[in-house]
mmCIF file of C-alpha atoms in Angstrom:
data_model
loop_
_atom_site.group_PDB
_atom_site.id
_atom_site.type_symbol
_atom_site.label_atom_id
_atom_site.label_comp_id
_atom_site.label_asym_id
_atom_site.label_seq_id
_atom_site.Cartn_x
_atom_site.Cartn_y
_atom_site.Cartn_z
ATOM 1 C CA MET A 1 -101.810 -52.474 105.259
ATOM 2 C CA ARG A 2 -104.017 -50.059 107.038
ATOM 3 C CA LYS A 3 -104.717 -51.314 110.209
ATOM 4 C CA ASN A 4 -108.940 -51.010 110.720
ATOM 5 C CA LYS A 5 -109.020 -48.124 112.965
ATOM 6 C CA GLU A 6 -106.900 -46.296 110.375
ATOM 7 C CA TRP A 7 -109.640 -46.731 107.588
ATOM 8 C CA LYS A 8 -112.224 -46.109 109.920
ATOM 9 C CA ARG A 9 -110.497 -42.493 110.481
ATOM 10 C CA LEU A 10 -110.197 -42.211 106.746
ATOM 11 C CA GLN A 11 -113.285 -40.738 104.739
ATOM 12 C CA THR A 12 -115.437 -42.736 102.606
ATOM 13 C CA VAL A 13 -116.556 -40.990 99.448
ATOM 14 C CA VAL A 14 -118.484 -43.234 96.951
ATOM 15 C CA VAL A 15 -118.334 -42.247 93.560
ATOM 16 C CA LYS A 16 -120.861 -43.597 90.636
ATOM 17 C CA PHE A 17 -119.733 -43.688 86.591
ATOM 18 C CA GLY A 18 -122.809 -44.092 83.810
ATOM 19 C CA GLY A 19 -122.559 -46.043 80.877
ATOM 20 C CA PRO A 20 -121.643 -42.964 78.402
ATOM 21 C CA MET A 21 -118.604 -42.378 80.799
ATOM 22 C CA LEU A 22 -117.303 -46.305 80.405
ATOM 23 C CA ALA A 23 -118.525 -46.896 76.591
ATOM 24 C CA THR A 24 -115.111 -47.787 75.484
ATOM 25 C CA THR A 25 -112.114 -49.441 76.855
ATOM 26 C CA GLU A 26 -110.604 -45.983 75.860
ATOM 27 C CA LYS A 27 -113.045 -44.393 78.130
ATOM 28 C CA ILE A 28 -112.874 -47.095 81.259
ATOM 29 C CA VAL A 29 -108.242 -46.305 81.033
ATOM 30 C CA GLN A 30 -109.724 -42.522 81.498
ATOM 31 C CA VAL A 31 -112.114 -43.539 84.686
ATOM 32 C CA ALA A 32 -109.203 -45.721 86.079
ATOM 33 C CA LYS A 33 -106.355 -42.919 86.058
ATOM 34 C CA LYS A 34 -109.668 -40.126 87.563
ATOM 35 C CA VAL A 35 -110.343 -42.319 90.150
ATOM 36 C CA ILE A 36 -106.512 -43.360 91.533
ATOM 37 C CA LYS A 37 -105.853 -39.876 91.688
ATOM 38 C CA GLU A 38 -109.227 -39.070 93.640
ATOM 39 C CA GLN A 39 -108.040 -41.980 95.997
ATOM 40 C CA GLY A 40 -104.875 -40.086 96.351
ATOM 41 C CA ARG A 41 -106.147 -37.398 98.264
ATOM 42 C CA GLY A 42 -106.612 -39.605 101.657
ATOM 43 C CA ILE A 43 -109.843 -41.420 100.901
ATOM 44 C CA ASN A 44 -111.305 -44.930 101.657
ATOM 45 C CA LEU A 45 -113.141 -44.739 97.529
ATOM 46 C CA VAL A 46 -115.738 -47.104 96.097
ATOM 47 C CA VAL A 47 -116.882 -46.733 93.066
ATOM 48 C CA VAL A 48 -120.326 -47.770 91.387
ATOM 49 C CA VAL A 49 -120.323 -48.858 87.760
ATOM 50 C CA SER A 50 -123.635 -49.243 85.211
ATOM 51 C CA SER A 51 -123.205 -51.689 82.231
ATOM 52 C CA MET A 52 -121.661 -50.116 78.973
ATOM 53 C CA THR A 53 -124.395 -49.481 76.446
ATOM 54 C CA SER A 54 -123.311 -51.526 73.923
ATOM 55 C CA ILE A 55 -123.028 -54.998 76.266
ATOM 56 C CA ARG A 56 -126.395 -54.099 77.690
ATOM 57 C CA GLN A 57 -127.866 -54.174 74.302
ATOM 58 C CA ASN A 58 -126.248 -57.312 72.917
ATOM 59 C CA LEU A 59 -127.394 -59.285 76.016
ATOM 60 C CA ARG A 60 -131.128 -57.944 75.309
ATOM 61 C CA GLN A 61 -130.719 -59.026 71.850
ATOM 62 C CA PHE A 62 -129.391 -62.098 72.762
ATOM 63 C CA ALA A 63 -132.238 -62.775 74.097
ATOM 64 C CA SER A 64 -134.766 -61.974 72.153
ATOM 65 C CA GLU A 65 -133.101 -64.062 69.367
ATOM 66 C CA ILE A 66 -134.132 -67.138 72.017
ATOM 67 C CA THR A 67 -137.292 -65.922 73.157
ATOM 68 C CA HIS A 68 -140.255 -63.415 73.128
ATOM 69 C CA GLU A 69 -141.318 -63.839 76.775
ATOM 70 C CA PRO A 70 -138.280 -64.159 79.146
ATOM 71 C CA SER A 71 -138.816 -64.966 82.267
ATOM 72 C CA LYS A 72 -137.915 -61.965 84.801
ATOM 73 C CA ARG A 73 -135.602 -63.956 87.237
ATOM 74 C CA GLU A 74 -133.772 -65.165 84.557
ATOM 75 C CA MET A 75 -133.615 -61.497 82.332
ATOM 76 C CA ASP A 76 -131.992 -59.797 85.441
ATOM 77 C CA ALA A 77 -129.634 -62.854 85.700
ATOM 78 C CA LEU A 78 -128.597 -62.447 82.025
ATOM 79 C CA ILE A 79 -128.383 -58.077 82.424
ATOM 80 C CA SER A 80 -126.960 -58.291 85.836
ATOM 81 C CA THR A 81 -123.446 -59.585 83.900
ATOM 82 C CA GLY A 82 -123.100 -56.288 81.867
ATOM 83 C CA ALA A 83 -122.305 -54.185 84.863
ATOM 84 C CA GLN A 84 -120.233 -56.805 86.233
ATOM 85 C CA ILE A 85 -118.149 -57.504 83.041
ATOM 86 C CA THR A 86 -117.781 -53.114 83.365
ATOM 87 C CA SER A 87 -116.849 -53.202 87.088
ATOM 88 C CA VAL A 88 -113.859 -56.157 86.279
ATOM 89 C CA LEU A 89 -112.778 -53.942 82.981
ATOM 90 C CA LEU A 90 -112.289 -50.865 85.662
ATOM 91 C CA ALA A 91 -110.596 -53.012 88.231
ATOM 92 C CA LEU A 92 -108.207 -54.111 85.731
ATOM 93 C CA ALA A 93 -107.345 -50.809 84.320
ATOM 94 C CA ILE A 94 -106.429 -49.178 87.775
ATOM 95 C CA GLN A 95 -104.538 -52.340 88.445
ATOM 96 C CA GLU A 96 -102.498 -51.808 85.139
ATOM 97 C CA HIS A 97 -101.895 -47.450 86.096
ATOM 98 C CA GLY A 98 -100.540 -48.869 89.407
ATOM 99 C CA GLY A 99 -103.332 -48.504 91.472
ATOM 100 C CA LYS A 100 -105.337 -51.679 93.817
ATOM 101 C CA ALA A 101 -108.906 -52.668 93.301
ATOM 102 C CA VAL A 102 -110.886 -55.652 93.381
ATOM 103 C CA SER A 103 -114.360 -55.728 92.084
ATOM 104 C CA LEU A 104 -117.731 -56.691 93.345
ATOM 105 C CA ALA A 105 -120.586 -57.941 92.066
ATOM 106 C CA GLY A 106 -123.929 -56.472 93.496
ATOM 107 C CA TRP A 107 -124.418 -59.649 95.678
ATOM 108 C CA GLN A 108 -120.730 -59.706 96.836
ATOM 109 C CA ALA A 109 -120.975 -56.226 97.927
ATOM 110 C CA GLY A 110 -124.358 -57.514 100.556
ATOM 111 C CA ILE A 111 -126.782 -55.612 98.685
ATOM 112 C CA GLN A 112 -130.132 -57.516 99.704
ATOM 113 C CA THR A 113 -133.384 -57.053 97.712
ATOM 114 C CA ASN A 114 -136.484 -57.719 97.492
ATOM 115 C CA GLU A 115 -137.832 -60.150 94.980
ATOM 116 C CA LYS A 116 -139.764 -57.554 92.697
ATOM 117 C CA TYR A 117 -137.431 -59.159 89.566
ATOM 118 C CA GLY A 118 -136.647 -56.210 86.893
ATOM 119 C CA ASN A 119 -137.360 -53.267 89.815
ATOM 120 C CA ALA A 120 -136.214 -54.572 92.972
ATOM 121 C CA ARG A 121 -135.978 -52.398 96.010
ATOM 122 C CA ILE A 122 -132.879 -52.617 98.391
ATOM 123 C CA ASP A 123 -133.612 -53.702 101.830
ATOM 124 C CA SER A 124 -130.257 -53.463 103.476
ATOM 125 C CA ILE A 125 -126.938 -53.711 102.409
ATOM 126 C CA ASP A 126 -124.503 -55.565 104.904
ATOM 127 C CA ASN A 127 -120.968 -53.867 104.553
ATOM 128 C CA LYS A 128 -118.648 -55.819 106.398
ATOM 129 C CA CYS A 129 -116.462 -57.616 103.071
ATOM 130 C CA PHE A 130 -115.562 -53.466 102.403
ATOM 131 C CA GLU A 131 -113.479 -53.073 105.367
ATOM 132 C CA LYS A 132 -110.833 -55.585 104.475
ATOM 133 C CA HIS A 133 -110.814 -53.881 101.183
ATOM 134 C CA PHE A 134 -110.131 -50.516 102.442
ATOM 135 C CA ASP A 135 -107.231 -52.178 104.903
ATOM 136 C CA LEU A 136 -105.313 -53.417 101.554
ATOM 137 C CA GLY A 137 -105.694 -49.848 100.218
ATOM 138 C CA GLU A 138 -107.845 -50.927 97.397
ATOM 139 C CA ILE A 139 -110.338 -48.874 95.273
ATOM 140 C CA VAL A 140 -113.881 -50.887 95.743
ATOM 141 C CA VAL A 141 -115.759 -51.026 92.570
ATOM 142 C CA VAL A 142 -119.620 -52.246 92.268
ATOM 143 C CA SER A 143 -121.361 -53.874 90.148
ATOM 144 C CA GLY A 144 -124.642 -51.294 90.095
ATOM 145 C CA PHE A 145 -128.173 -51.759 89.554
ATOM 146 C CA GLN A 146 -128.176 -55.151 91.160
ATOM 147 C CA GLY A 147 -128.529 -57.138 94.489
ATOM 148 C CA ILE A 148 -129.363 -60.487 95.610
ATOM 149 C CA THR A 149 -132.963 -61.845 97.322
ATOM 150 C CA ASP A 150 -133.599 -64.093 100.277
ATOM 151 C CA THR A 151 -133.456 -67.097 97.893
ATOM 152 C CA ASN A 152 -129.896 -66.416 96.887
ATOM 153 C CA ASN A 153 -131.532 -65.180 92.878
ATOM 154 C CA ILE A 154 -129.748 -61.966 91.485
ATOM 155 C CA SER A 155 -132.215 -59.233 91.343
ATOM 156 C CA THR A 156 -131.813 -55.597 89.193
ATOM 157 C CA LEU A 157 -132.810 -52.720 90.364
ATOM 158 C CA GLY A 158 -134.625 -51.054 87.062
ATOM 159 C CA LYS A 159 -134.823 -47.479 86.038
ATOM 160 C CA GLY A 160 -132.288 -45.437 88.201
ATOM 161 C CA GLY A 161 -130.956 -49.363 89.627
ATOM 162 C CA SER A 162 -127.426 -47.560 89.538
ATOM 163 C CA GLU A 163 -127.068 -44.102 91.416
ATOM 164 C CA THR A 164 -129.350 -45.668 93.862
ATOM 165 C CA SER A 165 -127.067 -48.451 94.532
ATOM 166 C CA ALA A 166 -124.441 -45.635 94.869
ATOM 167 C CA VAL A 167 -126.262 -43.696 97.567
ATOM 168 C CA ALA A 168 -127.529 -47.095 99.553
ATOM 169 C CA LEU A 169 -123.805 -47.772 99.111
ATOM 170 C CA ALA A 170 -123.029 -44.544 100.674
ATOM 171 C CA ILE A 171 -125.618 -44.809 103.634
ATOM 172 C CA ALA A 172 -124.148 -48.072 104.859
ATOM 173 C CA LEU A 173 -121.322 -47.042 104.986
ATOM 174 C CA ASN A 174 -121.631 -43.549 106.770
ATOM 175 C CA ALA A 175 -120.141 -41.723 103.773
ATOM 176 C CA GLU A 176 -119.249 -38.367 103.840
ATOM 177 C CA ARG A 177 -120.639 -38.269 100.217
ATOM 178 C CA VAL A 178 -121.508 -39.661 96.733
ATOM 179 C CA ASP A 179 -120.457 -37.743 93.661
ATOM 180 C CA ILE A 180 -122.363 -38.638 90.757
ATOM 181 C CA TYR A 181 -120.150 -38.233 87.460
ATOM 182 C CA SER A 182 -121.936 -36.512 84.329
ATOM 183 C CA THR A 183 -121.601 -35.830 80.855
ATOM 184 C CA VAL A 184 -122.580 -32.399 82.182
ATOM 185 C CA GLU A 185 -120.992 -30.179 84.909
ATOM 186 C CA GLY A 186 -124.148 -30.223 87.155
ATOM 187 C CA ILE A 187 -127.337 -28.818 87.246
ATOM 188 C CA TYR A 188 -128.754 -26.069 85.429
ATOM 189 C CA THR A 189 -131.610 -23.923 85.107
ATOM 190 C CA ALA A 190 -132.377 -25.948 82.057
ATOM 191 C CA ASP A 191 -130.957 -28.266 79.833
ATOM 192 C CA PRO A 192 -127.705 -26.710 78.665
ATOM 193 C CA GLN A 193 -127.864 -28.358 75.311
ATOM 194 C CA LEU A 194 -131.694 -26.784 74.119
ATOM 195 C CA VAL A 195 -130.840 -23.527 76.118
ATOM 196 C CA GLU A 196 -127.762 -21.288 75.615
ATOM 197 C CA ASP A 197 -127.722 -18.952 78.795
ATOM 198 C CA ALA A 198 -129.169 -21.968 80.907
ATOM 199 C CA THR A 199 -126.996 -21.203 84.297
ATOM 200 C CA LYS A 200 -125.060 -24.483 86.827
ATOM 201 C CA LEU A 201 -126.345 -23.920 89.767
ATOM 202 C CA SER A 202 -124.312 -24.146 93.133
ATOM 203 C CA VAL A 203 -126.266 -25.579 95.147
ATOM 204 C CA ILE A 204 -129.998 -27.182 95.188
ATOM 205 C CA SER A 205 -132.333 -28.780 97.553
ATOM 206 C CA TYR A 206 -133.166 -32.012 97.725
ATOM 207 C CA ASP A 207 -137.052 -31.559 97.186
ATOM 208 C CA GLU A 208 -135.912 -29.399 94.039
ATOM 209 C CA MET A 209 -133.944 -31.836 92.796
ATOM 210 C CA LEU A 210 -137.018 -33.902 93.400
ATOM 211 C CA GLU A 211 -138.936 -31.831 90.939
ATOM 212 C CA PHE A 212 -136.222 -31.643 88.762
ATOM 213 C CA SER A 213 -135.901 -35.813 88.047
ATOM 214 C CA ASN A 214 -139.820 -36.263 88.222
ATOM 215 C CA LEU A 215 -140.040 -33.890 85.532
ATOM 216 C CA GLY A 216 -137.878 -34.612 82.766
ATOM 217 C CA THR A 217 -133.984 -34.478 84.285
ATOM 218 C CA LYS A 218 -132.736 -37.517 83.200
ATOM 219 C CA ILE A 219 -129.124 -36.750 85.347
ATOM 220 C CA LEU A 220 -130.648 -38.008 88.632
ATOM 221 C CA HIS A 221 -133.284 -40.619 89.353
ATOM 222 C CA PRO A 222 -136.006 -39.629 92.072
ATOM 223 C CA ARG A 223 -135.080 -43.167 93.909
ATOM 224 C CA ALA A 224 -131.337 -42.047 94.751
ATOM 225 C CA VAL A 225 -132.571 -38.696 95.415
ATOM 226 C CA GLU A 226 -135.687 -39.594 97.827
ATOM 227 C CA LEU A 227 -133.371 -41.880 99.564
ATOM 228 C CA ALA A 228 -130.116 -39.198 99.981
ATOM 229 C CA LYS A 229 -133.136 -37.222 101.751
ATOM 230 C CA ASN A 230 -134.389 -39.797 104.023
ATOM 231 C CA TYR A 231 -130.765 -40.162 105.236
ATOM 232 C CA ASN A 232 -129.243 -36.755 104.897
ATOM 233 C CA MET A 233 -127.090 -37.857 102.098
ATOM 234 C CA PRO A 234 -125.285 -35.147 100.328
ATOM 235 C CA ILE A 235 -124.628 -35.681 96.490
ATOM 236 C CA VAL A 236 -122.868 -33.786 93.885
ATOM 237 C CA VAL A 237 -123.259 -33.978 90.288
ATOM 238 C CA ARG A 238 -120.231 -32.972 88.406
ATOM 239 C CA SER A 239 -118.426 -33.337 85.404
ATOM 240 C CA ALA A 240 -116.771 -36.560 84.333
ATOM 241 C CA THR A 241 -114.077 -34.558 82.220
ATOM 242 C CA GLU A 242 -114.027 -31.437 83.539
ATOM 243 C CA ASP A 243 -112.219 -30.729 86.902
ATOM 244 C CA VAL A 244 -114.749 -27.998 87.923
ATOM 245 C CA GLU A 245 -117.204 -27.442 90.772
ATOM 246 C CA GLY A 246 -120.362 -29.513 90.562
ATOM 247 C CA THR A 247 -123.463 -29.022 92.115
ATOM 248 C CA LEU A 248 -124.455 -29.471 95.757
ATOM 249 C CA ILE A 249 -127.703 -31.331 96.262
ATOM 250 C CA LYS A 250 -128.289 -31.216 100.648
ATOM 251 C CA GLY A 251 -131.230 -30.638 102.807
ATOM 252 C CA ASP A 252 -132.268 -26.367 103.146
ATOM 253 C CA VAL A 253 -130.365 -24.642 100.905
ATOM 254 C CA ASP A 254 -129.670 -21.162 102.191
ATOM 255 C CA MET A 255 -128.142 -19.261 99.042
ATOM 256 C CA GLU A 256 -130.182 -17.722 96.225
ATOM 257 C CA LYS A 257 -133.648 -17.819 97.999
ATOM 258 C CA ASN A 258 -134.839 -15.333 96.306
ATOM 259 C CA LEU A 259 -135.398 -17.030 93.133
ATOM 260 C CA LEU A 260 -139.192 -18.259 93.178
ATOM 261 C CA VAL A 261 -138.313 -20.016 90.185
ATOM 262 C CA ARG A 262 -134.991 -22.539 90.231
ATOM 263 C CA GLY A 263 -135.243 -23.701 86.627
ATOM 264 C CA VAL A 264 -137.069 -25.366 84.011
ATOM 265 C CA ALA A 265 -137.542 -29.228 83.035
ATOM 266 C CA TYR A 266 -138.475 -30.235 79.833
ATOM 267 C CA GLU A 267 -139.473 -34.117 78.640
ATOM 268 C CA SER A 268 -140.761 -35.142 75.162
ATOM 269 C CA ASP A 269 -142.364 -38.422 74.109
ATOM 270 C CA ILE A 270 -145.371 -38.223 76.403
ATOM 271 C CA ILE A 271 -148.095 -39.878 75.349
ATOM 272 C CA ARG A 272 -151.766 -39.222 76.654
ATOM 273 C CA LEU A 273 -154.203 -42.133 77.109
ATOM 274 C CA THR A 274 -157.614 -41.530 77.979
ATOM 275 C CA ILE A 275 -160.604 -44.240 78.780
ATOM 276 C CA GLY A 276 -163.826 -43.876 78.416
ATOM 277 C CA TYR A 277 -167.066 -45.145 80.466
ATOM 278 C CA ASP A 278 -170.357 -45.526 79.847
ATOM 279 C CA SER A 279 -171.564 -43.956 82.954
ATOM 280 C CA TYR A 280 -170.186 -42.055 85.844
ATOM 281 C CA GLU A 281 -170.914 -45.016 88.322
ATOM 282 C CA THR A 282 -168.421 -47.459 86.263
ATOM 283 C CA ALA A 283 -165.385 -45.253 86.491
ATOM 284 C CA SER A 284 -163.084 -46.231 89.207
ATOM 285 C CA LEU A 285 -159.586 -44.233 89.187
ATOM 286 C CA ALA A 286 -158.613 -46.608 91.568
ATOM 287 C CA GLU A 287 -159.053 -49.546 90.076
ATOM 288 C CA VAL A 288 -157.448 -48.399 87.205
ATOM 289 C CA PHE A 289 -154.429 -46.483 88.685
ATOM 290 C CA SER A 290 -153.948 -50.167 90.954
ATOM 291 C CA VAL A 291 -153.942 -52.528 87.748
ATOM 292 C CA LEU A 292 -150.798 -50.157 86.693
ATOM 293 C CA ALA A 293 -149.275 -49.930 89.512
ATOM 294 C CA GLU A 294 -149.580 -54.070 90.110
ATOM 295 C CA ASN A 295 -147.579 -53.804 86.511
ATOM 296 C CA ASP A 296 -145.281 -51.226 87.268
ATOM 297 C CA ILE A 297 -146.201 -49.069 85.046
ATOM 298 C CA ASN A 298 -145.962 -45.226 86.067
ATOM 299 C CA VAL A 299 -148.452 -42.018 85.198
ATOM 300 C CA ASP A 300 -147.707 -38.446 85.151
ATOM 301 C CA ILE A 301 -150.780 -36.062 84.909
ATOM 302 C CA ILE A 302 -153.868 -37.223 85.213
ATOM 303 C CA VAL A 303 -157.457 -35.626 84.123
ATOM 304 C CA GLN A 304 -161.242 -36.935 85.074
ATOM 305 C CA ALA A 305 -163.725 -35.153 82.897
ATOM 306 C CA VAL A 306 -167.195 -35.607 84.466
ATOM 307 C CA ILE A 307 -169.762 -33.382 82.221
ATOM 308 C CA ASP A 308 -173.494 -33.221 81.826
ATOM 309 C CA GLY A 309 -174.296 -35.008 78.800
ATOM 310 C CA ILE A 310 -171.004 -36.283 78.116
ATOM 311 C CA LYS A 311 -169.236 -39.839 78.652
ATOM 312 C CA PRO A 312 -166.855 -39.410 81.549
ATOM 313 C CA THR A 313 -163.660 -39.887 80.681
ATOM 314 C CA ILE A 314 -160.325 -40.333 82.829
ATOM 315 C CA SER A 315 -156.796 -39.412 80.783
ATOM 316 C CA PHE A 316 -153.215 -39.842 82.352
ATOM 317 C CA THR A 317 -149.577 -39.182 80.267
ATOM 318 C CA ILE A 318 -147.023 -41.835 79.825
ATOM 319 C CA SER A 319 -144.028 -42.531 78.763
ATOM 320 C CA LYS A 320 -143.140 -43.389 75.733
ATOM 321 C CA LEU A 321 -141.351 -46.999 76.853
ATOM 322 C CA GLU A 322 -144.441 -47.752 78.641
ATOM 323 C CA PHE A 323 -146.582 -46.951 76.178
ATOM 324 C CA ALA A 324 -147.123 -50.371 74.530
ATOM 325 C CA GLU A 325 -146.988 -52.444 77.934
ATOM 326 C CA ALA A 326 -149.818 -50.028 79.117
ATOM 327 C CA LEU A 327 -151.436 -50.932 76.330
ATOM 328 C CA ARG A 328 -151.138 -54.644 76.873
ATOM 329 C CA VAL A 329 -152.876 -54.409 80.951
ATOM 330 C CA LEU A 330 -155.431 -52.024 80.141
ATOM 331 C CA GLU A 331 -156.853 -54.564 77.476
ATOM 332 C CA SER A 332 -156.527 -57.362 79.484
ATOM 333 C CA SER A 333 -157.983 -55.666 82.528
ATOM 334 C CA LYS A 334 -160.731 -54.313 80.093
ATOM 335 C CA LEU A 335 -163.735 -56.714 81.751
ATOM 336 C CA SER A 336 -162.556 -55.968 85.447
ATOM 337 C CA LEU A 337 -162.088 -52.148 84.807
ATOM 338 C CA GLY A 338 -165.341 -51.523 82.629
ATOM 339 C CA PHE A 339 -164.416 -49.008 80.669
ATOM 340 C CA SER A 340 -166.070 -49.061 77.256
ATOM 341 C CA PHE A 341 -163.111 -47.475 74.998
ATOM 342 C CA ALA A 342 -159.536 -46.107 74.960
ATOM 343 C CA ASP A 343 -157.834 -43.820 72.709
ATOM 344 C CA PHE A 344 -154.219 -41.711 73.005
ATOM 345 C CA GLU A 345 -152.359 -39.145 71.969
ATOM 346 C CA VAL A 346 -148.587 -39.070 70.866
ATOM 347 C CA GLY A 347 -145.743 -36.489 70.116
ATOM 348 C CA LEU A 348 -146.419 -34.527 73.554
ATOM 349 C CA ALA A 349 -143.918 -32.756 75.568
ATOM 350 C CA LYS A 350 -144.191 -31.336 79.406
ATOM 351 C CA VAL A 351 -142.476 -27.792 80.173
ATOM 352 C CA SER A 352 -142.441 -27.153 83.956
ATOM 353 C CA ILE A 353 -141.131 -24.568 86.097
ATOM 354 C CA ILE A 354 -139.261 -25.341 89.519
ATOM 355 C CA GLY A 355 -139.331 -23.591 92.700
ATOM 356 C CA SER A 356 -139.819 -24.919 96.578
ATOM 357 C CA ALA A 357 -140.712 -20.964 97.183
ATOM 358 C CA MET A 358 -143.491 -20.763 94.655
ATOM 359 C CA ALA A 359 -146.291 -22.407 96.719
ATOM 360 C CA SER A 360 -145.527 -19.128 99.058
ATOM 361 C CA ASN A 361 -145.506 -16.597 96.197
ATOM 362 C CA PRO A 362 -148.696 -16.235 93.764
ATOM 363 C CA GLY A 363 -148.513 -15.053 90.695
ATOM 364 C CA VAL A 364 -145.615 -17.355 88.700
ATOM 365 C CA ALA A 365 -148.122 -19.419 87.212
ATOM 366 C CA ALA A 366 -149.338 -16.388 85.249
ATOM 367 C CA ARG A 367 -146.258 -15.310 84.231
ATOM 368 C CA MET A 368 -145.225 -18.335 83.129
ATOM 369 C CA PHE A 369 -148.815 -18.412 80.652
ATOM 370 C CA THR A 370 -148.046 -14.561 80.214
ATOM 371 C CA ARG A 371 -144.497 -15.145 78.575
ATOM 372 C CA LEU A 372 -145.658 -18.593 76.807
ATOM 373 C CA GLY A 373 -148.634 -16.305 75.143
ATOM 374 C CA ARG A 374 -145.865 -13.476 73.628
ATOM 375 C CA GLN A 375 -144.695 -16.400 71.875
ATOM 376 C CA HIS A 376 -148.236 -17.313 70.707
ATOM 377 C CA ILE A 377 -147.628 -20.814 72.735
#
């Protein structure tokens, strides 16, 4: 058993594995061997896991077969078990292959949240329980995406919950860094599955990663990046299968300052919603977006059209996943919002260029549209 002061001298690293890397028991065993090797470098190791995709889908299916309108509290209690099952299986695999491990649900790991079920925010983390496990030389496997409220109810963190859990735990444990293991080797200048000559970035700033995340890149959720930026917690995105250098996400980046454009992001399945009013006096952007925000619906590109002789409109884009909920919210609030009609357009996509230096270097947009024009886009 290691003494308390000894574990505190060791560096702590938090690693996160997503559902695709834990989809089967065979893959869970591969992850177990990887984290045992990682701990062997002489560190305290915390592993945050997402739910196996098949388990999460089955849990939602079970609920839908019983009710079409489940309570958010009960759904959080149900969905949270998916990551708990995964964390137990990984802990068992680590033990089976010669390592020491313990699995912790979010509440056991001291993750305290507010009571916004389905989209909770982390208020604080009590890290005292980790000390005894580090003393025993155990790898701590934490169920991501979840916590507990002040009223002792299980909560889930919504989109990006697992990587947000990992970053929050790293901050609470004063860890050296967070390693996000992915199906790709790092952050690329474009999606390597779409662009063959896309190149991997060795270093990227928090601000540039936020742009990538907000504009379509699915590797890291903006919540996790924002939290890491606020506490200056380094993140490394790396491959779960290849032993290669990943991409370091940190503060100001000194390297490659000459690159005005660091990358291109792409997002499909965009839907544009348009709300029309009989007169400008009845059109209120604040009221529309307040109602959507109260229902946790994120909007992106916003355009307000006020033209003489034409009824004013407000258009905004949302993701395909939130389309049905957005329509329901708007329809139920139609009288209070005062709009006369709503329309939508599907099958849209968004392409964005990214680079923190673009703001002080004019002409980038002109080059982009010139390139698009040459391809008749």
